[in-house]
Amino acid sequence: MKNLDNGLSAWKMKSNHNNMIELQSNSNTLKKVDVEIAFYGSSAFKITTPNGLSIMIDPWRNHPARGWDWYFNDFPLTKVDIGVSTHAHYDHDALHRLDANVILDRLIGKYEFSDVNIYGIADKHSTDGCCSLYDYKKVMREIHGVNIEPPNNPRSWDNCIIVIETAGIRIVHWGDNRSDPPEEVWEKIGEIDIALLPIDDSEHVMGFSGIDNIINRLQPKIIIPHHYYIWDVVQRQSTLLNVNKWIESRENVNVLNSASISYNKGNISRLDKQIHFFGDNVMFDKKAWRENG
């Protein structure tokens, strides 16, 4: 009985899935028309559908070895309906920090419930570090004895691109996927309205040219950056930078003054590659989180 705190923590929760039972019985009754996207820092987003179904993608934590913390604390315990992780890296896989009814860890295939379809498309984590501050392929190879290059990379260097479809809007969460996947992956992604892309000025996940390649291929109506440095959430030893340089080089930038924004098919239909930037805004009390965990 020494490892009671290991693994998922659903057994300790006092909540239940009664709301899922209600949605299961009344899946065709829409409560509103808007889709809300809320930012939780790093690569974590909560997407809430018109029926009120909440989906958290890529909650984060510090590395369990605690030798190189990225965050001032682990992800705040958050209640959602569905938790999703794109890949098995600590800055994306803290599903145990969610009080969730459903867990979709590295989904490959389709999940359908109420007013949402969630698709997982299997591909590979970006390994092109030509533009980043340090050669992490060399670090993994020389220090850890691991070759992260596909196709024979270890599990944590796989990635599942997540596409969420609700209310006629298609949202892609890129995770840390490579920017040049095979043609069959692009075909499975299909048309995209909102692209959540990992962008920071250190070009940690991929270079700006890779970001341009994704944008030019998907032609999204809205681009939302993530995976960047936030001074009171992410520690400097992460080596991440903010995204100001990239933002300043772009047109059609909307700097948001809150941590959430709502969309519907009508209000985004005429947009073309508009950037919506959350900046340092996150959907939790940062001061209380830093002080109390």
PDB file of C-alpha atoms in Angstrom:
ATOM      1  CA  MET A   1       0.000   0.000   0.000  1.00  0.00           C
ATOM      2  CA  LYS A   2       2.968   2.321  -0.439  1.00  0.00           C
ATOM      3  CA  ASN A   3       1.939   3.801  -3.797  1.00  0.00           C
ATOM      4  CA  LEU A   4      -1.583   5.059  -3.113  1.00  0.00           C
ATOM      5  CA  ASP A   5      -0.851   8.409  -4.728  1.00  0.00           C
ATOM      6  CA  ASN A   6       0.429   6.918  -7.986  1.00  0.00           C
ATOM      7  CA  GLY A   7      -1.751   6.920 -11.094  1.00  0.00           C
ATOM      8  CA  LEU A   8      -5.081   8.593 -11.814  1.00  0.00           C
ATOM      9  CA  SER A   9      -6.990  10.033  -8.873  1.00  0.00           C
ATOM     10  CA  ALA A  10     -10.629   9.552  -9.932  1.00  0.00           C
ATOM     11  CA  TRP A  11     -11.185   7.139  -7.042  1.00  0.00           C
ATOM     12  CA  LYS A  12     -10.560   9.978  -4.594  1.00  0.00           C
ATOM     13  CA  MET A  13     -13.061  12.411  -6.166  1.00  0.00           C
ATOM     14  CA  LYS A  14     -16.400  13.195  -4.518  1.00  0.00           C
ATOM     15  CA  SER A  15     -17.936  14.334  -7.825  1.00  0.00           C
ATOM     16  CA  ASN A  16     -19.854  12.103 -10.255  1.00  0.00           C
ATOM     17  CA  HIS A  17     -20.905  11.937 -13.899  1.00  0.00           C
ATOM     18  CA  ASN A  18     -24.588  12.825 -13.482  1.00  0.00           C
ATOM     19  CA  ASN A  19     -24.253  15.652 -15.994  1.00  0.00           C
ATOM     20  CA  MET A  20     -22.969  13.147 -18.562  1.00  0.00           C
ATOM     21  CA  ILE A  21     -26.044  11.001 -17.969  1.00  0.00           C
ATOM     22  CA  GLU A  22     -28.208  14.060 -18.631  1.00  0.00           C
ATOM     23  CA  LEU A  23     -26.307  14.923 -21.805  1.00  0.00           C
ATOM     24  CA  GLN A  24     -26.494  11.295 -22.883  1.00  0.00           C
ATOM     25  CA  SER A  25     -30.294  11.464 -22.650  1.00  0.00           C
ATOM     26  CA  ASN A  26     -30.713  14.918 -24.212  1.00  0.00           C
ATOM     27  CA  SER A  27     -27.856  15.081 -26.705  1.00  0.00           C
ATOM     28  CA  ASN A  28     -29.888  16.880 -29.391  1.00  0.00           C
ATOM     29  CA  THR A  29     -30.973  19.816 -27.243  1.00  0.00           C
ATOM     30  CA  LEU A  30     -28.507  22.694 -27.698  1.00  0.00           C
ATOM     31  CA  LYS A  31     -28.308  25.104 -24.765  1.00  0.00           C
ATOM     32  CA  LYS A  32     -26.514  27.908 -26.659  1.00  0.00           C
ATOM     33  CA  VAL A  33     -24.689  28.574 -29.940  1.00  0.00           C
ATOM     34  CA  ASP A  34     -21.212  29.659 -28.807  1.00  0.00           C
ATOM     35  CA  VAL A  35     -18.078  27.587 -28.316  1.00  0.00           C
ATOM     36  CA  GLU A  36     -15.796  28.884 -25.548  1.00  0.00           C
ATOM     37  CA  ILE A  37     -12.024  28.482 -25.563  1.00  0.00           C
ATOM     38  CA  ALA A  38     -10.240  29.163 -22.265  1.00  0.00           C
ATOM     39  CA  PHE A  39      -6.456  29.237 -21.847  1.00  0.00           C
ATOM     40  CA  TYR A  40      -4.742  27.591 -18.857  1.00  0.00           C
ATOM     41  CA  GLY A  41      -1.137  28.347 -19.819  1.00  0.00           C
ATOM     42  CA  SER A  42       1.473  26.196 -21.553  1.00  0.00           C
ATOM     43  CA  SER A  43      -0.525  24.081 -24.062  1.00  0.00           C
ATOM     44  CA  ALA A  44      -3.661  23.641 -21.933  1.00  0.00           C
ATOM     45  CA  PHE A  45      -7.034  24.751 -23.248  1.00  0.00           C
ATOM     46  CA  LYS A  46     -10.560  24.100 -22.032  1.00  0.00           C
ATOM     47  CA  ILE A  47     -13.107  24.017 -24.834  1.00  0.00           C
ATOM     48  CA  THR A  48     -16.772  24.214 -23.851  1.00  0.00           C
ATOM     49  CA  THR A  49     -19.411  23.223 -26.409  1.00  0.00           C
ATOM     50  CA  PRO A  50     -22.867  24.788 -26.818  1.00  0.00           C
ATOM     51  CA  ASN A  51     -24.321  21.946 -24.715  1.00  0.00           C
ATOM     52  CA  GLY A  52     -21.933  22.832 -21.900  1.00  0.00           C
ATOM     53  CA  LEU A  53     -19.638  19.836 -22.398  1.00  0.00           C
ATOM     54  CA  SER A  54     -16.118  20.789 -21.256  1.00  0.00           C
ATOM     55  CA  ILE A  55     -12.934  19.343 -22.768  1.00  0.00           C
ATOM     56  CA  MET A  56      -9.466  20.034 -21.340  1.00  0.00           C
ATOM     57  CA  ILE A  57      -6.528  19.389 -23.654  1.00  0.00           C
ATOM     58  CA  ASP A  58      -2.933  18.977 -22.427  1.00  0.00           C
ATOM     59  CA  PRO A  59      -2.905  19.839 -18.724  1.00  0.00           C
ATOM     60  CA  TRP A  60       0.702  20.129 -17.535  1.00  0.00           C
ATOM     61  CA  ARG A  61       2.875  19.212 -14.556  1.00  0.00           C
ATOM     62  CA  ASN A  62       6.505  19.288 -13.548  1.00  0.00           C
ATOM     63  CA  HIS A  63       8.708  16.347 -14.409  1.00  0.00           C
ATOM     64  CA  PRO A  64       8.137  13.656 -11.745  1.00  0.00           C
ATOM     65  CA  ALA A  65      11.903  13.413 -11.117  1.00  0.00           C
ATOM     66  CA  ARG A  66      11.704  17.074  -9.974  1.00  0.00           C
ATOM     67  CA  GLY A  67      15.178  17.817 -11.259  1.00  0.00           C
ATOM     68  CA  TRP A  68      14.146  20.532 -13.703  1.00  0.00           C
ATOM     69  CA  ASP A  69      10.831  22.161 -12.836  1.00  0.00           C
ATOM     70  CA  TRP A  70       9.155  24.136 -15.604  1.00  0.00           C
ATOM     71  CA  TYR A  71       6.269  25.475 -13.518  1.00  0.00           C
ATOM     72  CA  PHE A  72       5.953  27.105 -10.092  1.00  0.00           C
ATOM     73  CA  ASN A  73       3.468  24.343  -9.208  1.00  0.00           C
ATOM     74  CA  ASP A  74       1.691  21.481 -10.914  1.00  0.00           C
ATOM     75  CA  PHE A  75      -1.537  22.064 -12.826  1.00  0.00           C
ATOM     76  CA  PRO A  76      -4.400  23.268 -10.602  1.00  0.00           C
ATOM     77  CA  LEU A  77      -6.925  20.506  -9.950  1.00  0.00           C
ATOM     78  CA  THR A  78      -9.733  21.288 -12.415  1.00  0.00           C
ATOM     79  CA  LYS A  79     -13.170  19.749 -12.974  1.00  0.00           C
ATOM     80  CA  VAL A  80     -14.034  19.009 -16.623  1.00  0.00           C
ATOM     81  CA  ASP A  81     -16.088  16.448 -18.496  1.00  0.00           C
ATOM     82  CA  ILE A  82     -13.375  15.144 -20.831  1.00  0.00           C
ATOM     83  CA  GLY A  83      -9.602  15.220 -20.457  1.00  0.00           C
ATOM     84  CA  VAL A  84      -7.346  14.808 -23.499  1.00  0.00           C
ATOM     85  CA  SER A  85      -3.562  14.473 -23.839  1.00  0.00           C
ATOM     86  CA  THR A  86      -1.730  14.763 -27.154  1.00  0.00           C
ATOM     87  CA  HIS A  87       1.431  12.968 -26.021  1.00  0.00           C
ATOM     88  CA  ALA A  88       3.370  11.541 -23.095  1.00  0.00           C
ATOM     89  CA  HIS A  89       5.489  14.544 -22.087  1.00  0.00           C
ATOM     90  CA  TYR A  90       5.040  16.062 -18.650  1.00  0.00           C
ATOM     91  CA  ASP A  91       4.067  19.482 -20.039  1.00  0.00           C
ATOM     92  CA  HIS A  92       1.091  17.826 -21.785  1.00  0.00           C
ATOM     93  CA  ASP A  93       0.010  14.702 -19.881  1.00  0.00           C
ATOM     94  CA  ALA A  94      -1.195  15.665 -16.388  1.00  0.00           C
ATOM     95  CA  LEU A  95      -4.582  13.974 -16.772  1.00  0.00           C
ATOM     96  CA  HIS A  96      -4.400  13.020 -13.082  1.00  0.00           C
ATOM     97  CA  ARG A  97      -4.806  16.727 -12.277  1.00  0.00           C
ATOM     98  CA  LEU A  98      -8.306  16.696 -13.776  1.00  0.00           C
ATOM     99  CA  ASP A  99     -11.534  15.729 -12.046  1.00  0.00           C
ATOM    100  CA  ALA A 100     -12.813  14.318 -15.346  1.00  0.00           C
ATOM    101  CA  ASN A 101     -15.610  11.964 -16.364  1.00  0.00           C
ATOM    102  CA  VAL A 102     -13.754  10.684 -19.448  1.00  0.00           C
ATOM    103  CA  ILE A 103     -10.018  10.416 -20.124  1.00  0.00           C
ATOM    104  CA  LEU A 104      -8.730  10.279 -23.724  1.00  0.00           C
ATOM    105  CA  ASP A 105      -4.995   9.745 -23.430  1.00  0.00           C
ATOM    106  CA  ARG A 106      -3.249   9.956 -26.813  1.00  0.00           C
ATOM    107  CA  LEU A 107      -6.504   9.340 -28.700  1.00  0.00           C
ATOM    108  CA  ILE A 108      -6.185   7.681 -32.101  1.00  0.00           C
ATOM    109  CA  GLY A 109      -9.514   7.436 -33.875  1.00  0.00           C
ATOM    110  CA  LYS A 110     -12.843   9.073 -33.048  1.00  0.00           C
ATOM    111  CA  TYR A 111     -14.778   9.792 -29.866  1.00  0.00           C
ATOM    112  CA  GLU A 112     -18.364  11.054 -30.190  1.00  0.00           C
ATOM    113  CA  PHE A 113     -20.644  12.309 -27.441  1.00  0.00           C
ATOM    114  CA  SER A 114     -23.441  14.890 -27.146  1.00  0.00           C
ATOM    115  CA  ASP A 115     -22.571  17.789 -29.483  1.00  0.00           C
ATOM    116  CA  VAL A 116     -18.884  17.003 -30.044  1.00  0.00           C
ATOM    117  CA  ASN A 117     -16.733  14.795 -32.232  1.00  0.00           C
ATOM    118  CA  ILE A 118     -13.109  14.410 -31.138  1.00  0.00           C
ATOM    119  CA  TYR A 119     -10.613  12.964 -33.604  1.00  0.00           C
ATOM    120  CA  GLY A 120      -7.099  11.796 -32.778  1.00  0.00           C
ATOM    121  CA  ILE A 121      -4.614  11.508 -35.637  1.00  0.00           C
ATOM    122  CA  ALA A 122      -1.423   9.565 -34.988  1.00  0.00           C
ATOM    123  CA  ASP A 123       1.851  11.148 -36.059  1.00  0.00           C
ATOM    124  CA  LYS A 124       5.229  12.139 -34.569  1.00  0.00           C
ATOM    125  CA  HIS A 125       6.565  14.782 -32.187  1.00  0.00           C
ATOM    126  CA  SER A 126       8.696  17.493 -33.747  1.00  0.00           C
ATOM    127  CA  THR A 127      12.416  16.655 -33.540  1.00  0.00           C
ATOM    128  CA  ASP A 128      13.809  19.406 -35.786  1.00  0.00           C
ATOM    129  CA  GLY A 129      15.704  21.532 -33.270  1.00  0.00           C
ATOM    130  CA  CYS A 130      17.595  23.569 -35.858  1.00  0.00           C
ATOM    131  CA  CYS A 131      16.026  26.812 -34.642  1.00  0.00           C
ATOM    132  CA  SER A 132      15.808  26.158 -30.890  1.00  0.00           C
ATOM    133  CA  LEU A 133      18.171  27.437 -28.207  1.00  0.00           C
ATOM    134  CA  TYR A 134      19.732  24.044 -27.574  1.00  0.00           C
ATOM    135  CA  ASP A 135      20.161  20.722 -29.389  1.00  0.00           C
ATOM    136  CA  TYR A 136      17.758  18.510 -27.441  1.00  0.00           C
ATOM    137  CA  LYS A 137      18.305  15.590 -29.834  1.00  0.00           C
ATOM    138  CA  LYS A 138      21.949  15.603 -28.771  1.00  0.00           C
ATOM    139  CA  VAL A 139      20.982  15.840 -25.098  1.00  0.00           C
ATOM    140  CA  MET A 140      18.623  12.870 -25.406  1.00  0.00           C
ATOM    141  CA  ARG A 141      21.187  10.849 -27.336  1.00  0.00           C
ATOM    142  CA  GLU A 142      24.328  11.626 -25.330  1.00  0.00           C
ATOM    143  CA  ILE A 143      22.894  12.013 -21.820  1.00  0.00           C
ATOM    144  CA  HIS A 144      19.976   9.593 -21.891  1.00  0.00           C
ATOM    145  CA  GLY A 145      21.065   7.214 -24.668  1.00  0.00           C
ATOM    146  CA  VAL A 146      17.794   7.673 -26.578  1.00  0.00           C
ATOM    147  CA  ASN A 147      17.354   8.296 -30.296  1.00  0.00           C
ATOM    148  CA  ILE A 148      14.187  10.382 -30.678  1.00  0.00           C
ATOM    149  CA  GLU A 149      14.146  10.429 -34.471  1.00  0.00           C
ATOM    150  CA  PRO A 150      11.125   8.682 -36.056  1.00  0.00           C
ATOM    151  CA  PRO A 151      10.066   6.093 -36.942  1.00  0.00           C
ATOM    152  CA  ASN A 152      11.646   4.068 -34.096  1.00  0.00           C
ATOM    153  CA  ASN A 153      11.445   6.748 -31.418  1.00  0.00           C
ATOM    154  CA  PRO A 154      10.239   5.899 -27.897  1.00  0.00           C
ATOM    155  CA  ARG A 155       6.582   6.449 -26.980  1.00  0.00           C
ATOM    156  CA  SER A 156       7.002   9.955 -25.575  1.00  0.00           C
ATOM    157  CA  TRP A 157       8.143  11.181 -28.990  1.00  0.00           C
ATOM    158  CA  ASP A 158       4.919  10.137 -30.655  1.00  0.00           C
ATOM    159  CA  ASN A 159       2.171  12.750 -30.932  1.00  0.00           C
ATOM    160  CA  CYS A 160      -1.554  12.703 -31.610  1.00  0.00           C
ATOM    161  CA  ILE A 161      -3.016  15.740 -33.334  1.00  0.00           C
ATOM    162  CA  ILE A 162      -6.457  16.439 -31.857  1.00  0.00           C
ATOM    163  CA  VAL A 163      -9.347  17.835 -33.892  1.00  0.00           C
ATOM    164  CA  ILE A 164     -12.487  18.939 -32.055  1.00  0.00           C
ATOM    165  CA  GLU A 165     -15.650  19.473 -34.053  1.00  0.00           C
ATOM    166  CA  THR A 166     -18.639  21.181 -32.466  1.00  0.00           C
ATOM    167  CA  ALA A 167     -21.327  23.663 -33.563  1.00  0.00           C
ATOM    168  CA  GLY A 168     -19.971  23.603 -37.109  1.00  0.00           C
ATOM    169  CA  ILE A 169     -16.496  24.735 -35.936  1.00  0.00           C
ATOM    170  CA  ARG A 170     -13.381  22.590 -36.343  1.00  0.00           C
ATOM    171  CA  ILE A 171     -10.527  23.234 -33.918  1.00  0.00           C
ATOM    172  CA  VAL A 172      -7.102  21.603 -34.192  1.00  0.00           C
ATOM    173  CA  HIS A 173      -4.756  21.264 -31.232  1.00  0.00           C
ATOM    174  CA  TRP A 174      -1.382  20.565 -32.814  1.00  0.00           C
ATOM    175  CA  GLY A 175       0.294  19.340 -29.631  1.00  0.00           C
ATOM    176  CA  ASP A 176       4.025  19.231 -30.380  1.00  0.00           C
ATOM    177  CA  ASN A 177       3.623  17.525 -33.730  1.00  0.00           C
ATOM    178  CA  ARG A 178       6.141  17.942 -36.536  1.00  0.00           C
ATOM    179  CA  SER A 179       5.254  20.604 -39.098  1.00  0.00           C
ATOM    180  CA  ASP A 180       5.642  18.370 -42.154  1.00  0.00           C
ATOM    181  CA  PRO A 181       3.558  15.238 -41.522  1.00  0.00           C
ATOM    182  CA  PRO A 182       2.733  12.857 -44.395  1.00  0.00           C
ATOM    183  CA  GLU A 183      -0.016  13.782 -46.828  1.00  0.00           C
ATOM    184  CA  GLU A 184      -2.419  11.277 -45.289  1.00  0.00           C
ATOM    185  CA  VAL A 185      -2.240  13.174 -41.979  1.00  0.00           C
ATOM    186  CA  TRP A 186      -3.191  16.457 -43.661  1.00  0.00           C
ATOM    187  CA  GLU A 187      -6.115  14.699 -45.329  1.00  0.00           C
ATOM    188  CA  LYS A 188      -7.351  13.369 -41.997  1.00  0.00           C
ATOM    189  CA  ILE A 189      -7.087  16.821 -40.407  1.00  0.00           C
ATOM    190  CA  GLY A 190      -9.274  18.332 -43.120  1.00  0.00           C
ATOM    191  CA  GLU A 191     -10.598  21.885 -43.051  1.00  0.00           C
ATOM    192  CA  ILE A 192      -9.820  23.847 -39.892  1.00  0.00           C
ATOM    193  CA  ASP A 193     -11.397  27.018 -38.496  1.00  0.00           C
ATOM    194  CA  ILE A 194      -9.231  27.513 -35.384  1.00  0.00           C
ATOM    195  CA  ALA A 195      -5.610  26.334 -35.080  1.00  0.00           C
ATOM    196  CA  LEU A 196      -3.965  26.069 -31.639  1.00  0.00           C
ATOM    197  CA  LEU A 197      -0.242  26.091 -32.484  1.00  0.00           C
ATOM    198  CA  PRO A 198       2.926  25.811 -30.318  1.00  0.00           C
ATOM    199  CA  ILE A 199       4.753  29.106 -30.885  1.00  0.00           C
ATOM    200  CA  ASP A 200       7.400  30.869 -28.822  1.00  0.00           C
ATOM    201  CA  ASP A 201      10.332  33.112 -29.660  1.00  0.00           C
ATOM    202  CA  SER A 202      12.871  30.432 -28.699  1.00  0.00           C
ATOM    203  CA  GLU A 203      11.327  28.275 -31.456  1.00  0.00           C
ATOM    204  CA  HIS A 204      11.385  25.436 -28.937  1.00  0.00           C
ATOM    205  CA  VAL A 205       8.976  23.016 -30.649  1.00  0.00           C
ATOM    206  CA  MET A 206       9.569  24.164 -34.204  1.00  0.00           C
ATOM    207  CA  GLY A 207      10.947  27.086 -36.165  1.00  0.00           C
ATOM    208  CA  PHE A 208       8.815  29.918 -37.461  1.00  0.00           C
ATOM    209  CA  SER A 209       9.127  28.465 -40.957  1.00  0.00           C
ATOM    210  CA  GLY A 210       7.440  25.305 -39.693  1.00  0.00           C
ATOM    211  CA  ILE A 211       4.620  27.375 -38.196  1.00  0.00           C
ATOM    212  CA  ASP A 212       4.214  29.139 -41.536  1.00  0.00           C
ATOM    213  CA  ASN A 213       4.022  25.779 -43.264  1.00  0.00           C
ATOM    214  CA  ILE A 214       1.150  24.676 -41.029  1.00  0.00           C
ATOM    215  CA  ILE A 215      -0.718  27.962 -41.398  1.00  0.00           C
ATOM    216  CA  ASN A 216      -0.310  28.020 -45.172  1.00  0.00           C
ATOM    217  CA  ARG A 217      -1.523  24.458 -45.428  1.00  0.00           C
ATOM    218  CA  LEU A 218      -4.502  24.709 -43.076  1.00  0.00           C
ATOM    219  CA  GLN A 219      -5.583  28.276 -43.935  1.00  0.00           C
ATOM    220  CA  PRO A 220      -7.364  28.656 -40.579  1.00  0.00           C
ATOM    221  CA  LYS A 221      -9.644  31.559 -39.799  1.00  0.00           C
ATOM    222  CA  ILE A 222      -8.047  31.970 -36.365  1.00  0.00           C
ATOM    223  CA  ILE A 223      -4.595  31.103 -34.974  1.00  0.00           C
ATOM    224  CA  ILE A 224      -4.039  30.888 -31.211  1.00  0.00           C
ATOM    225  CA  PRO A 225      -0.421  30.546 -29.974  1.00  0.00           C
ATOM    226  CA  HIS A 226       0.466  28.390 -26.974  1.00  0.00           C
ATOM    227  CA  HIS A 227       3.518  26.667 -25.416  1.00  0.00           C
ATOM    228  CA  TYR A 228       5.224  29.962 -24.537  1.00  0.00           C
ATOM    229  CA  TYR A 229       6.740  31.561 -21.436  1.00  0.00           C
ATOM    230  CA  ILE A 230       4.408  33.255 -18.941  1.00  0.00           C
ATOM    231  CA  TRP A 231       6.514  34.961 -16.281  1.00  0.00           C
ATOM    232  CA  ASP A 232       4.378  33.998 -13.253  1.00  0.00           C
ATOM    233  CA  VAL A 233       3.433  30.477 -14.403  1.00  0.00           C
ATOM    234  CA  VAL A 234       6.454  29.114 -16.282  1.00  0.00           C
ATOM    235  CA  GLN A 235       9.962  29.194 -14.805  1.00  0.00           C
ATOM    236  CA  ARG A 236      12.873  30.611 -16.772  1.00  0.00           C
ATOM    237  CA  GLN A 237      14.779  27.332 -16.631  1.00  0.00           C
ATOM    238  CA  SER A 238      12.213  25.926 -19.073  1.00  0.00           C
ATOM    239  CA  THR A 239      14.222  27.891 -21.708  1.00  0.00           C
ATOM    240  CA  LEU A 240      10.928  28.968 -23.270  1.00  0.00           C
ATOM    241  CA  LEU A 241      10.519  32.592 -24.333  1.00  0.00           C
ATOM    242  CA  ASN A 242       7.426  34.697 -24.783  1.00  0.00           C
ATOM    243  CA  VAL A 243       5.893  35.073 -28.228  1.00  0.00           C
ATOM    244  CA  ASN A 244       6.199  38.856 -28.645  1.00  0.00           C
ATOM    245  CA  LYS A 245       8.705  38.754 -31.512  1.00  0.00           C
ATOM    246  CA  TRP A 246       6.490  36.458 -33.569  1.00  0.00           C
ATOM    247  CA  ILE A 247       3.358  38.460 -32.718  1.00  0.00           C
ATOM    248  CA  GLU A 248       4.989  41.741 -33.747  1.00  0.00           C
ATOM    249  CA  SER A 249       5.913  40.286 -37.132  1.00  0.00           C
ATOM    250  CA  ARG A 250       2.291  39.431 -37.936  1.00  0.00           C
ATOM    251  CA  GLU A 251      -0.745  41.282 -39.200  1.00  0.00           C
ATOM    252  CA  ASN A 252      -4.336  40.888 -37.994  1.00  0.00           C
ATOM    253  CA  VAL A 253      -3.390  40.390 -34.351  1.00  0.00           C
ATOM    254  CA  ASN A 254      -6.052  40.604 -31.653  1.00  0.00           C
ATOM    255  CA  VAL A 255      -4.474  40.760 -28.177  1.00  0.00           C
ATOM    256  CA  LEU A 256      -7.112  39.435 -25.793  1.00  0.00           C
ATOM    257  CA  ASN A 257      -7.693  41.020 -22.389  1.00  0.00           C
ATOM    258  CA  SER A 258      -9.014  37.883 -20.709  1.00  0.00           C
ATOM    259  CA  ALA A 259      -8.301  34.150 -20.578  1.00  0.00           C
ATOM    260  CA  SER A 260     -11.377  33.065 -22.541  1.00  0.00           C
ATOM    261  CA  ILE A 261     -13.166  33.906 -25.754  1.00  0.00           C
ATOM    262  CA  SER A 262     -16.360  32.632 -27.392  1.00  0.00           C
ATOM    263  CA  TYR A 263     -16.877  31.815 -31.051  1.00  0.00           C
ATOM    264  CA  ASN A 264     -19.704  30.749 -33.303  1.00  0.00           C
ATOM    265  CA  LYS A 265     -19.805  29.867 -36.969  1.00  0.00           C
ATOM    266  CA  GLY A 266     -21.251  33.253 -37.869  1.00  0.00           C
ATOM    267  CA  ASN A 267     -18.720  35.496 -36.151  1.00  0.00           C
ATOM    268  CA  ILE A 268     -15.670  33.720 -37.568  1.00  0.00           C
ATOM    269  CA  SER A 269     -16.887  32.952 -41.087  1.00  0.00           C
ATOM    270  CA  ARG A 270     -15.277  36.034 -42.671  1.00  0.00           C
ATOM    271  CA  LEU A 271     -11.980  35.921 -40.772  1.00  0.00           C
ATOM    272  CA  ASP A 272      -8.736  34.933 -42.489  1.00  0.00           C
ATOM    273  CA  LYS A 273      -5.699  33.844 -40.462  1.00  0.00           C
ATOM    274  CA  GLN A 274      -6.467  36.291 -37.644  1.00  0.00           C
ATOM    275  CA  ILE A 275      -4.276  35.804 -34.563  1.00  0.00           C
ATOM    276  CA  HIS A 276      -5.945  35.744 -31.153  1.00  0.00           C
ATOM    277  CA  PHE A 277      -3.323  36.054 -28.421  1.00  0.00           C
ATOM    278  CA  PHE A 278      -4.084  35.357 -24.749  1.00  0.00           C
ATOM    279  CA  GLY A 279      -0.782  36.817 -23.559  1.00  0.00           C
ATOM    280  CA  ASP A 280      -0.213  36.217 -19.823  1.00  0.00           C
ATOM    281  CA  ASN A 281      -3.912  35.628 -19.109  1.00  0.00           C
ATOM    282  CA  VAL A 282      -4.793  32.193 -17.727  1.00  0.00           C
ATOM    283  CA  MET A 283      -8.087  30.799 -16.446  1.00  0.00           C
ATOM    284  CA  PHE A 284      -7.077  30.363 -12.808  1.00  0.00           C
ATOM    285  CA  ASP A 285      -5.921  32.523  -9.900  1.00  0.00           C
ATOM    286  CA  LYS A 286      -2.166  32.542 -10.442  1.00  0.00           C
ATOM    287  CA  LYS A 287      -1.276  34.115  -7.110  1.00  0.00           C
ATOM    288  CA  ALA A 288      -3.300  31.624  -5.071  1.00  0.00           C
ATOM    289  CA  TRP A 289      -1.944  28.753  -7.181  1.00  0.00           C
ATOM    290  CA  ARG A 290       1.680  29.788  -6.617  1.00  0.00           C
ATOM    291  CA  GLU A 291       1.152  30.202  -2.874  1.00  0.00           C
ATOM    292  CA  ASN A 292      -1.046  27.195  -2.171  1.00  0.00           C
ATOM    293  CA  GLY A 293      -0.425  24.736  -5.003  1.00  0.00           C
TER     294      GLY A 293
END
